[in-house]
Amino acid sequence: MRVIFLICFLFSFNGFALPVQDLTKYGEGQMSVMFWDLYKAELFGQTPSYQADATPIALKITYLRDIDKEDLIEATLDQWVHIGYENEAIPNWATQLEQIWPDIEEGSQLTIRVHPDGSSAFYDATRKIGSMTDPQFGKAFLAIWLSEKTSEPKLRAQLIGEKKCSEC
């Protein structure tokens, strides 16, 4: 009996790779503004290479500096404006994100996984922290990085595997 308990205990820690463990990494890149490194991003999916509408898909962000959640939400809203994304649900999404996202500390991780049914789940480095059921949210959120209109086309190219970091 103790052996079974020990095995379950050990696997409970390894089990947290859940948001991306069954996915293939397409690419990764780093977001920097001037001389500040903001975050490292990694994109994962189930197909052998990036396909725009394929799910499941996950974006993992490891933050390299502290960011208040209000600033993170504001940056998200600003990026939707930049790419020309409009949706009447955006104010509701922002309210939900206020409930889900923590203040970010250097070294924090946030991962979003968009499921085939369109729902999305957010994870920190240790657990699921919240969900978004609106099937339009996940695509809209990922469009910040993956849209051809993104403010960071080099990072997009790295994430989808078109360009390696050494080519930047």
Tab-separated table of C-alpha atoms in Angstrom, residues 76-90 93 134-141 143-144 147 149:
chain	number	residue	atom	x	y	z
A	76	THR	CA	-3.498	42.539	-24.181
A	77	LEU	CA	-6.204	45.081	-25.017
A	78	ASP	CA	-3.651	47.314	-26.773
A	79	GLN	CA	-2.449	44.408	-28.901
A	80	TRP	CA	-5.997	43.556	-29.974
A	81	VAL	CA	-6.360	47.175	-31.115
A	82	HIS	CA	-3.012	46.927	-32.939
A	83	ILE	CA	-4.033	43.832	-34.922
A	84	GLY	CA	-7.489	45.301	-35.582
A	85	TYR	CA	-9.360	42.665	-33.611
A	86	GLU	CA	-12.863	43.691	-32.601
A	87	ASN	CA	-15.342	41.697	-30.546
A	88	GLU	CA	-18.140	42.862	-28.275
A	89	ALA	CA	-16.997	40.299	-25.682
A	90	ILE	CA	-13.625	42.005	-25.073
A	93	TRP	CA	-12.869	38.871	-21.339
A	134	ASP	CA	-15.982	31.571	-25.042
A	135	PRO	CA	-14.701	29.713	-28.128
A	136	GLN	CA	-13.614	33.012	-29.713
A	137	PHE	CA	-11.289	33.982	-26.859
A	138	GLY	CA	-8.455	31.497	-27.425
A	139	LYS	CA	-8.014	32.340	-31.096
A	140	ALA	CA	-8.229	36.044	-30.317
A	141	PHE	CA	-5.662	35.775	-27.544
A	143	ALA	CA	-3.663	36.185	-32.522
A	144	ILE	CA	-1.653	38.702	-30.487
A	147	SER	CA	-1.600	37.046	-36.510
A	149	LYS	CA	-0.628	41.764	-38.187
